[in-house]
PDB file of C-alpha atoms in Angstrom:
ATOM      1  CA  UNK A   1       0.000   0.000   0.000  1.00  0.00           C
ATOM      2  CA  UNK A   2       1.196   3.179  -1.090  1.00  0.00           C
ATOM      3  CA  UNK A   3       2.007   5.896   1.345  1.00  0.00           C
ATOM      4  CA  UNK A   4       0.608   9.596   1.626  1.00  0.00           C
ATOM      5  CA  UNK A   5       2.598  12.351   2.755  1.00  0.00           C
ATOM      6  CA  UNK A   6       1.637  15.639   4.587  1.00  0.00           C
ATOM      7  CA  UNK A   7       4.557  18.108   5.029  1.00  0.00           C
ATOM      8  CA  UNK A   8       3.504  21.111   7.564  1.00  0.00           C
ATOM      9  CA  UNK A   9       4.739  24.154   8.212  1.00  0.00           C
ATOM     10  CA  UNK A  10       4.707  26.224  11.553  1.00  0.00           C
ATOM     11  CA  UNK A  11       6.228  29.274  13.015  1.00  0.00           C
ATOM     12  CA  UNK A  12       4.764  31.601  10.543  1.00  0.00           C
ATOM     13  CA  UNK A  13       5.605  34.948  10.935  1.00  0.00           C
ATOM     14  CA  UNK A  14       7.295  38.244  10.157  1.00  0.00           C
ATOM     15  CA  UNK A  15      10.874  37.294  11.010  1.00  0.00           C
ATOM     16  CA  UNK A  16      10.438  33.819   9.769  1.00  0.00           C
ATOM     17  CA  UNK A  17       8.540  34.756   6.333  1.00  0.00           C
ATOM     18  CA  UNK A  18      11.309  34.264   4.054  1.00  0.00           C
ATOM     19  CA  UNK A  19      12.432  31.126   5.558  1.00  0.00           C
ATOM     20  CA  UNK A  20       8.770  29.558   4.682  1.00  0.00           C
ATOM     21  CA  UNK A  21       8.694  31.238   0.897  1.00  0.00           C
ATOM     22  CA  UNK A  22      12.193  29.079   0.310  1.00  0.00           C
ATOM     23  CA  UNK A  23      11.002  26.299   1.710  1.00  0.00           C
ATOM     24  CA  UNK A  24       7.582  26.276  -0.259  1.00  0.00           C
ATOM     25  CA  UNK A  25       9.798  27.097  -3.605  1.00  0.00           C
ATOM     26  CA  UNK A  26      12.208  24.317  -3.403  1.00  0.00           C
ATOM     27  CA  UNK A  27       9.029  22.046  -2.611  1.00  0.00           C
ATOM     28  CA  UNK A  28       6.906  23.084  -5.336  1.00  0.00           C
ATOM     29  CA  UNK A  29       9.107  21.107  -8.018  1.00  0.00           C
ATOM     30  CA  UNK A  30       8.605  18.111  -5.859  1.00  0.00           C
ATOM     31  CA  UNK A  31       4.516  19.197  -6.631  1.00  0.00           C
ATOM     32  CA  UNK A  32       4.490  18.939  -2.639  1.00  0.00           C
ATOM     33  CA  UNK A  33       2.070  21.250  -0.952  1.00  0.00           C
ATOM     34  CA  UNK A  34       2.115  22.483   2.161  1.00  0.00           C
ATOM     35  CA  UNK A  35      -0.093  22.310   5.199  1.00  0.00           C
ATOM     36  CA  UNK A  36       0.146  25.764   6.918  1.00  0.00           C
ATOM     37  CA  UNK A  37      -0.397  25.935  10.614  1.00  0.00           C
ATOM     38  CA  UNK A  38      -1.248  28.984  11.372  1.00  0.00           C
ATOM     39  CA  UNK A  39      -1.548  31.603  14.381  1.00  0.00           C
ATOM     40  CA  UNK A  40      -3.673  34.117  13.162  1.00  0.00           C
ATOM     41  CA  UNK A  41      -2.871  36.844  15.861  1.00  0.00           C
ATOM     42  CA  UNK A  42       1.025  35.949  15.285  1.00  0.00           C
ATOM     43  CA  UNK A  43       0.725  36.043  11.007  1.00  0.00           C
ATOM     44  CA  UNK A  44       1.660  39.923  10.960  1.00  0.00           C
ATOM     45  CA  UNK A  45       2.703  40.977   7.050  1.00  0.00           C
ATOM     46  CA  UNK A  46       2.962  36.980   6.699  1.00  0.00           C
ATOM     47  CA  UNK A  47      -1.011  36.810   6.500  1.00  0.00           C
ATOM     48  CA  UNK A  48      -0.472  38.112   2.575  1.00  0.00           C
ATOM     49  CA  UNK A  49       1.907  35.116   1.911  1.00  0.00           C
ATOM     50  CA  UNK A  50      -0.500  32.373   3.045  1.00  0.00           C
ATOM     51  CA  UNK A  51      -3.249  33.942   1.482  1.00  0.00           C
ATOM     52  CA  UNK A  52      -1.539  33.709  -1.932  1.00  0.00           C
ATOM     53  CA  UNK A  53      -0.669  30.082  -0.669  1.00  0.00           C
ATOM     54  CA  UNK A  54      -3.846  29.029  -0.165  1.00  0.00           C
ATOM     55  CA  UNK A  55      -5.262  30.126  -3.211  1.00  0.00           C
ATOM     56  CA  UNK A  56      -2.094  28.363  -5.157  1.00  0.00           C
ATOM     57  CA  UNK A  57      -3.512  24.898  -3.056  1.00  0.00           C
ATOM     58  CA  UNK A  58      -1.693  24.906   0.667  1.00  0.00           C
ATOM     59  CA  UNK A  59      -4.109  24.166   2.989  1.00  0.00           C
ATOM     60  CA  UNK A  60      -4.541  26.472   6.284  1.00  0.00           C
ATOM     61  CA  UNK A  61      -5.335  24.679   9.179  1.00  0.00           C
ATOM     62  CA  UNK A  62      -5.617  26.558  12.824  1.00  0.00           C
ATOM     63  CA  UNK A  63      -2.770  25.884  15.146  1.00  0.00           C
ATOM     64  CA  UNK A  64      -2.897  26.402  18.945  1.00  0.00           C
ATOM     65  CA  UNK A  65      -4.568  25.728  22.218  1.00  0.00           C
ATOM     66  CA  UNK A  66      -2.513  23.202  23.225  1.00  0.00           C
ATOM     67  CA  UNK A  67      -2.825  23.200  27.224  1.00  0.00           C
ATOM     68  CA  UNK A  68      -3.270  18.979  27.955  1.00  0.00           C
ATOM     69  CA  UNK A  69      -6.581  19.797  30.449  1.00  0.00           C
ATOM     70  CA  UNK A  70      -8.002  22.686  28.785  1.00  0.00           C
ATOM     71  CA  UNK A  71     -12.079  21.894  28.967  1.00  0.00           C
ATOM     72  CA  UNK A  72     -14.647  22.134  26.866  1.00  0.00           C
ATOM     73  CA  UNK A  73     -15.900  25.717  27.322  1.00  0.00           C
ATOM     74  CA  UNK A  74     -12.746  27.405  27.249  1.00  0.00           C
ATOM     75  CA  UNK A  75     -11.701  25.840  24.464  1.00  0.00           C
ATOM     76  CA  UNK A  76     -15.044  26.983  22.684  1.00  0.00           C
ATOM     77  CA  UNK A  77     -14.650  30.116  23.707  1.00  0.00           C
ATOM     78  CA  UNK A  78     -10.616  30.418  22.195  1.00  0.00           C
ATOM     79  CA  UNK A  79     -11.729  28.931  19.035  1.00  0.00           C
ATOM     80  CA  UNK A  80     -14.720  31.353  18.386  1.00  0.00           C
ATOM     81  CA  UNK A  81     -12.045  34.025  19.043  1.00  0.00           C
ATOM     82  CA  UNK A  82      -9.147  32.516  17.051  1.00  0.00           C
ATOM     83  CA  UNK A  83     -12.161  31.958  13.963  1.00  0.00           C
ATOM     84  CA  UNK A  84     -12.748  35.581  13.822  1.00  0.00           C
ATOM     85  CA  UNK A  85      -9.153  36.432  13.793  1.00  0.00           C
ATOM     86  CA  UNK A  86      -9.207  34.542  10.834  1.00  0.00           C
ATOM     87  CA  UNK A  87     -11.790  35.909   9.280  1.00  0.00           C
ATOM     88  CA  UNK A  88     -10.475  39.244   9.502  1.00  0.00           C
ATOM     89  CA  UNK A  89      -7.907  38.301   8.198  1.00  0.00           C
ATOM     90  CA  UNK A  90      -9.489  36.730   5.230  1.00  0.00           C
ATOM     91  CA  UNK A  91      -8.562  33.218   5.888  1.00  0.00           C
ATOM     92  CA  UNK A  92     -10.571  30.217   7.240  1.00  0.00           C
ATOM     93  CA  UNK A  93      -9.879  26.710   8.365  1.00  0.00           C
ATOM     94  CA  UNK A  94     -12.279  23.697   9.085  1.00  0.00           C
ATOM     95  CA  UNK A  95      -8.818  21.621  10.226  1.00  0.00           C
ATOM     96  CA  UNK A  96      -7.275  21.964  13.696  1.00  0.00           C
ATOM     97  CA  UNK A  97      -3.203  21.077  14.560  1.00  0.00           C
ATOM     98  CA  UNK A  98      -2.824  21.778  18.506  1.00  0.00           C
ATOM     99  CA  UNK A  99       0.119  23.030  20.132  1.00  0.00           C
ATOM    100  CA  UNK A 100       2.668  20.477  21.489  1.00  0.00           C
ATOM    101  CA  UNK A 101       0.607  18.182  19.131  1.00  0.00           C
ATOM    102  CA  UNK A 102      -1.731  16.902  22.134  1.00  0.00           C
ATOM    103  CA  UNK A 103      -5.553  18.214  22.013  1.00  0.00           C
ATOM    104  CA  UNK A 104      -7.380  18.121  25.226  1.00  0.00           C
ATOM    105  CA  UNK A 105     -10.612  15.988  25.353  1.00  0.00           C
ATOM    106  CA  UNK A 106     -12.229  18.653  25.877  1.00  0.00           C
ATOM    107  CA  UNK A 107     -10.777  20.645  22.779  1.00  0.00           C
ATOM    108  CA  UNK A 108     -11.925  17.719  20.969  1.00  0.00           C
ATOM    109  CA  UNK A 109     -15.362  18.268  21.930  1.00  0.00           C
ATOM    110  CA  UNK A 110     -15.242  22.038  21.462  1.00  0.00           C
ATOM    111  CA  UNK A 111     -13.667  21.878  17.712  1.00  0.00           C
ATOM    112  CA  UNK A 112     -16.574  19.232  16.726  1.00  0.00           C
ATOM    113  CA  UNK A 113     -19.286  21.671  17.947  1.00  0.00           C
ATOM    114  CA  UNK A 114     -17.700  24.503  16.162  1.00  0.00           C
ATOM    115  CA  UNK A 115     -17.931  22.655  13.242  1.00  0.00           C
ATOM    116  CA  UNK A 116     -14.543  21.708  12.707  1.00  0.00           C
ATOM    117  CA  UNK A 117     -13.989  18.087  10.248  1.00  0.00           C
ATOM    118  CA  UNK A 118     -10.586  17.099  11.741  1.00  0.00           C
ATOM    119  CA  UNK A 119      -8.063  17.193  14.222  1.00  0.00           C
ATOM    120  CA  UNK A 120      -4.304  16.417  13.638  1.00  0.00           C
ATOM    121  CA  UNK A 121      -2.679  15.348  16.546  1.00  0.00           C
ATOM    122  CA  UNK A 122       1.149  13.933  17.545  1.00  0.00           C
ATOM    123  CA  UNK A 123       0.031  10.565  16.843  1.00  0.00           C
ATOM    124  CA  UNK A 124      -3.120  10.285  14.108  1.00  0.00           C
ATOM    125  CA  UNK A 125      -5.433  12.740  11.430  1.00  0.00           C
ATOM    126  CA  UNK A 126      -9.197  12.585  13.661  1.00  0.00           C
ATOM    127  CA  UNK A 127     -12.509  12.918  11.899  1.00  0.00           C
ATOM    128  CA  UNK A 128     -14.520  14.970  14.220  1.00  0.00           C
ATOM    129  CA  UNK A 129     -17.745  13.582  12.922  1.00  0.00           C
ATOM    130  CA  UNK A 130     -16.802   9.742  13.369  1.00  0.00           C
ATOM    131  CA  UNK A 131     -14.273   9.622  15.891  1.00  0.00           C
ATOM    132  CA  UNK A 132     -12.120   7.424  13.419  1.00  0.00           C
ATOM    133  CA  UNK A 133      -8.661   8.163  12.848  1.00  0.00           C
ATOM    134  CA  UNK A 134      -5.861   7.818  10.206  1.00  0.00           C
ATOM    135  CA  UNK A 135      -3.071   6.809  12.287  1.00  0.00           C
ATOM    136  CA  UNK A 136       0.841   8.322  11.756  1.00  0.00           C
ATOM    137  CA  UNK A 137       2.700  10.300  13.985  1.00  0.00           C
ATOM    138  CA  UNK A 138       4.859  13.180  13.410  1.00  0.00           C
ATOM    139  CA  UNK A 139       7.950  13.515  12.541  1.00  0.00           C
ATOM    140  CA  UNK A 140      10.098  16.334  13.028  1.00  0.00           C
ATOM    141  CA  UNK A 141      13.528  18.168  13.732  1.00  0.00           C
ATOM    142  CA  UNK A 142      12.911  17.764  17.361  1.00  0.00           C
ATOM    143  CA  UNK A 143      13.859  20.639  19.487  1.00  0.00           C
ATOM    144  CA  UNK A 144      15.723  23.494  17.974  1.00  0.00           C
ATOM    145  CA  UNK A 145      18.422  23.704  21.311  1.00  0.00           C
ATOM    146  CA  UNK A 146      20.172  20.725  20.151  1.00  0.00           C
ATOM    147  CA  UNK A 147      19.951  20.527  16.744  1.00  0.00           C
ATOM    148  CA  UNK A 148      22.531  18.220  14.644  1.00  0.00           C
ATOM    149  CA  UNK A 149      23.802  15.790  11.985  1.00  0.00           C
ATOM    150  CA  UNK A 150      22.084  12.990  13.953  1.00  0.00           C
ATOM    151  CA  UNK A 151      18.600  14.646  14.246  1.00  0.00           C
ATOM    152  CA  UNK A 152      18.990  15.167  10.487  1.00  0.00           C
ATOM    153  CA  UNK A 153      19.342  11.658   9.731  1.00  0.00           C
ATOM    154  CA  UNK A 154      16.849  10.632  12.316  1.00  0.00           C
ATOM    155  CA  UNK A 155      14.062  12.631  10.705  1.00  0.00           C
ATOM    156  CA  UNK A 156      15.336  11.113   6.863  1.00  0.00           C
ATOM    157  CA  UNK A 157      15.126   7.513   8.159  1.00  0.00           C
ATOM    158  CA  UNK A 158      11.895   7.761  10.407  1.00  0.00           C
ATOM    159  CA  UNK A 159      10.324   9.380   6.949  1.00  0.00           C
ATOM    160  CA  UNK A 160      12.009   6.124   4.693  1.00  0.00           C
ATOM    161  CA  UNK A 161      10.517   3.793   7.207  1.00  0.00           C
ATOM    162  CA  UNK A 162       7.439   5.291   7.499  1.00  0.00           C
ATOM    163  CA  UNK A 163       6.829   5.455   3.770  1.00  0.00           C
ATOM    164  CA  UNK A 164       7.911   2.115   3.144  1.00  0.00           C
ATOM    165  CA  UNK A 165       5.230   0.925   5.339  1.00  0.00           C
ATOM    166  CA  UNK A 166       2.188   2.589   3.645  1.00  0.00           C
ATOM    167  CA  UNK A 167      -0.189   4.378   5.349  1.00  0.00           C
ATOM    168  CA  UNK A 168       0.320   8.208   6.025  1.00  0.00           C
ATOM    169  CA  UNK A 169       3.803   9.959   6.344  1.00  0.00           C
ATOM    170  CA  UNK A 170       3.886  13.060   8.065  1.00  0.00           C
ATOM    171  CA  UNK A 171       6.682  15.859   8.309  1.00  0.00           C
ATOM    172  CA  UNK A 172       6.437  18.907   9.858  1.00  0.00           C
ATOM    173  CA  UNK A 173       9.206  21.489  10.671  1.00  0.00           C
ATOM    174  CA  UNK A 174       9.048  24.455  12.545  1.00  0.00           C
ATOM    175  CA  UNK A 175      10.076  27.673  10.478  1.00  0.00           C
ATOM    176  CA  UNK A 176      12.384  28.901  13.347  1.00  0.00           C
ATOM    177  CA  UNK A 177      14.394  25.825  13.026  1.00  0.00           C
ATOM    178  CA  UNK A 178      14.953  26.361   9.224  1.00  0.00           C
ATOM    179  CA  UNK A 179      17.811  29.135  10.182  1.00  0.00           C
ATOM    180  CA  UNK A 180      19.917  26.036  11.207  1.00  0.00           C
ATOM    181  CA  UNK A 181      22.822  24.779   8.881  1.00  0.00           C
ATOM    182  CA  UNK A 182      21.031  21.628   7.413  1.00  0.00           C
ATOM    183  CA  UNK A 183      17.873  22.006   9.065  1.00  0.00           C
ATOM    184  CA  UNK A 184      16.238  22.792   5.473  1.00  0.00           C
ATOM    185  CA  UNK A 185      18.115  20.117   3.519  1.00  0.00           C
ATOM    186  CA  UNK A 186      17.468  17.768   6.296  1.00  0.00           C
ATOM    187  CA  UNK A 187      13.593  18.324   5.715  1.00  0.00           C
ATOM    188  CA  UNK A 188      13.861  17.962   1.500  1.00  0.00           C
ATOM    189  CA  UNK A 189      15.669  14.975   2.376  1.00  0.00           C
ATOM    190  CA  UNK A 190      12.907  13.593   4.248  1.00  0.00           C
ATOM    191  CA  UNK A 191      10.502  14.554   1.898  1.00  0.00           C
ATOM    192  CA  UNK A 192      12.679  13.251  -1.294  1.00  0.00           C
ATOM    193  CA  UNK A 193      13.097   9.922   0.426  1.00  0.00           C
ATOM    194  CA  UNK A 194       9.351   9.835   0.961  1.00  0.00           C
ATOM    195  CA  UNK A 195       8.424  10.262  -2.645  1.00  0.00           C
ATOM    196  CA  UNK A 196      10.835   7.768  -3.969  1.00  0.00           C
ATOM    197  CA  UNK A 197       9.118   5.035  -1.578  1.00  0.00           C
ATOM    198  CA  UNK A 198       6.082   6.472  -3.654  1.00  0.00           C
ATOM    199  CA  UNK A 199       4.428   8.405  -0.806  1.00  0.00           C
ATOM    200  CA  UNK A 200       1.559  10.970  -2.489  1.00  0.00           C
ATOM    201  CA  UNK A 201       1.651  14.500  -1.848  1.00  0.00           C
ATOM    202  CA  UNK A 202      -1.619  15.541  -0.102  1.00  0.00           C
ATOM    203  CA  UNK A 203      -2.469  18.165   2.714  1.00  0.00           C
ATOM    204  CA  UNK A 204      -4.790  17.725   5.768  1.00  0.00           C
ATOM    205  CA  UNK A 205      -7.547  19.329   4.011  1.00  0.00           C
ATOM    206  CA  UNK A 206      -7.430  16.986   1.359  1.00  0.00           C
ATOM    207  CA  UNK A 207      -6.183  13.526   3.070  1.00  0.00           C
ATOM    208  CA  UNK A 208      -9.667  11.494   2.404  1.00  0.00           C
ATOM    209  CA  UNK A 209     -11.223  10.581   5.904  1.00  0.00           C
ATOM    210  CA  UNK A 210     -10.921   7.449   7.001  1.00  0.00           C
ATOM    211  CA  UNK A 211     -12.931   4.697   6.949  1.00  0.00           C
ATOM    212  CA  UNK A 212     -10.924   2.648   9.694  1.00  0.00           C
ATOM    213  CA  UNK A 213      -8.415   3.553  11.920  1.00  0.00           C
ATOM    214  CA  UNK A 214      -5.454   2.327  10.025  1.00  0.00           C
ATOM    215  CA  UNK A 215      -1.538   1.750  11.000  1.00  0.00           C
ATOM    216  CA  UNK A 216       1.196   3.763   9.484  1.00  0.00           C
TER     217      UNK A 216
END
């Protein structure tokens, strides 16, 4: 079974801006698009860049509230705020990514009554309507203190195995961790090694929701 592969982008911002236009350049040979995880209140001049991403087909999906207890009403009531940011802003989003990659139960709750179709999580893609998930955890650059050759070729191989497996393949880096000597190779790598296992592009928008929970 043929693999799919997400590659997401955080850490959108001002100072971090042209960092994600090189990285979205050198991927768009590869036809790779990019999931953008975004912070509406921390986009600044960067909100014009994933607006003309989204209309060239990167998906936008809402990034945040990523406290491990936060409950249900509090996490309604940051959502509703965080929705009209976006739509200020002239952006909207029907796909969550939480911060630290864990989503409170009661965030869970809260996105699926404010109509949002999935959550993507450290570990699997959730349909909000089923409670079925795609499963395939992240993989990353891992923390940007101790960045190095190893960490490079940890993220390359957990990406090969992952692809070879089937299932879903998912990369994500961190835009403040692209200023790093390798850090951006290390990701295009990753993805490269992906696509030559045959893994197919897709974003969290468009990954197809699944039917069974499934291993990856």
């Amino acid at each position: 079974m043929h693999s799919q592969l997400v590659v997401s982008l955080s850490g959108i911002g001002p100072q971090t801006l042209d960092r994600c236009a090189d990285l979205a350049a050198a991927l768009q040979p590869r036809q790779v698009p990019l999931s953008l995880l975004v912070v509406p209140r921390e986009l600044g001049r960067a909100q014009e860049w994933v607006r003309a991403r989204a209309a060239a087909g990167d998906a936008v999906v809402l990034h945040g509230l990523g406290q491990r207890r936060l409950p249900a009403h509090e996490a309604g009531l940051l959502l509703t705020g965080a929705r009209a940011q976006m739509e200020a802003i002239g952006l909207d989003a029907d796909t969550f990514a939480p911060r630290r990659c864990v989503a409170s139960p009661g965030t869970l709750i809260a996105l699926a009554k404010h109509r949002f179709t999935r959550c993507a999580d450290a570990h699997a893609v959730r349909d909000l309507s089923t409670g079925l998930a795609t499963l395939g955890r992240l993989h990353a650059l891992t923390e940007r203190s101790s960045f190095g050759e190893l960490r490079s070729l940890a993220l390359v191989y957990s990406a090969a195995r992952s692809a070879r497996r089937g299932g879903l393949t998912r990369i994500t880096v961190d835009a403040r961790d692209l200023h790093r000597p390798g850090a951006r190779q290390a990701v295009l790598d990753a993805v490269d090694i992906a696509l030559a296992h045959d893994a197919e592009p897709t974003t969290y928008v468009r990954l197809p929701s699944p039917r069974q929970a499934s291993a990856a």
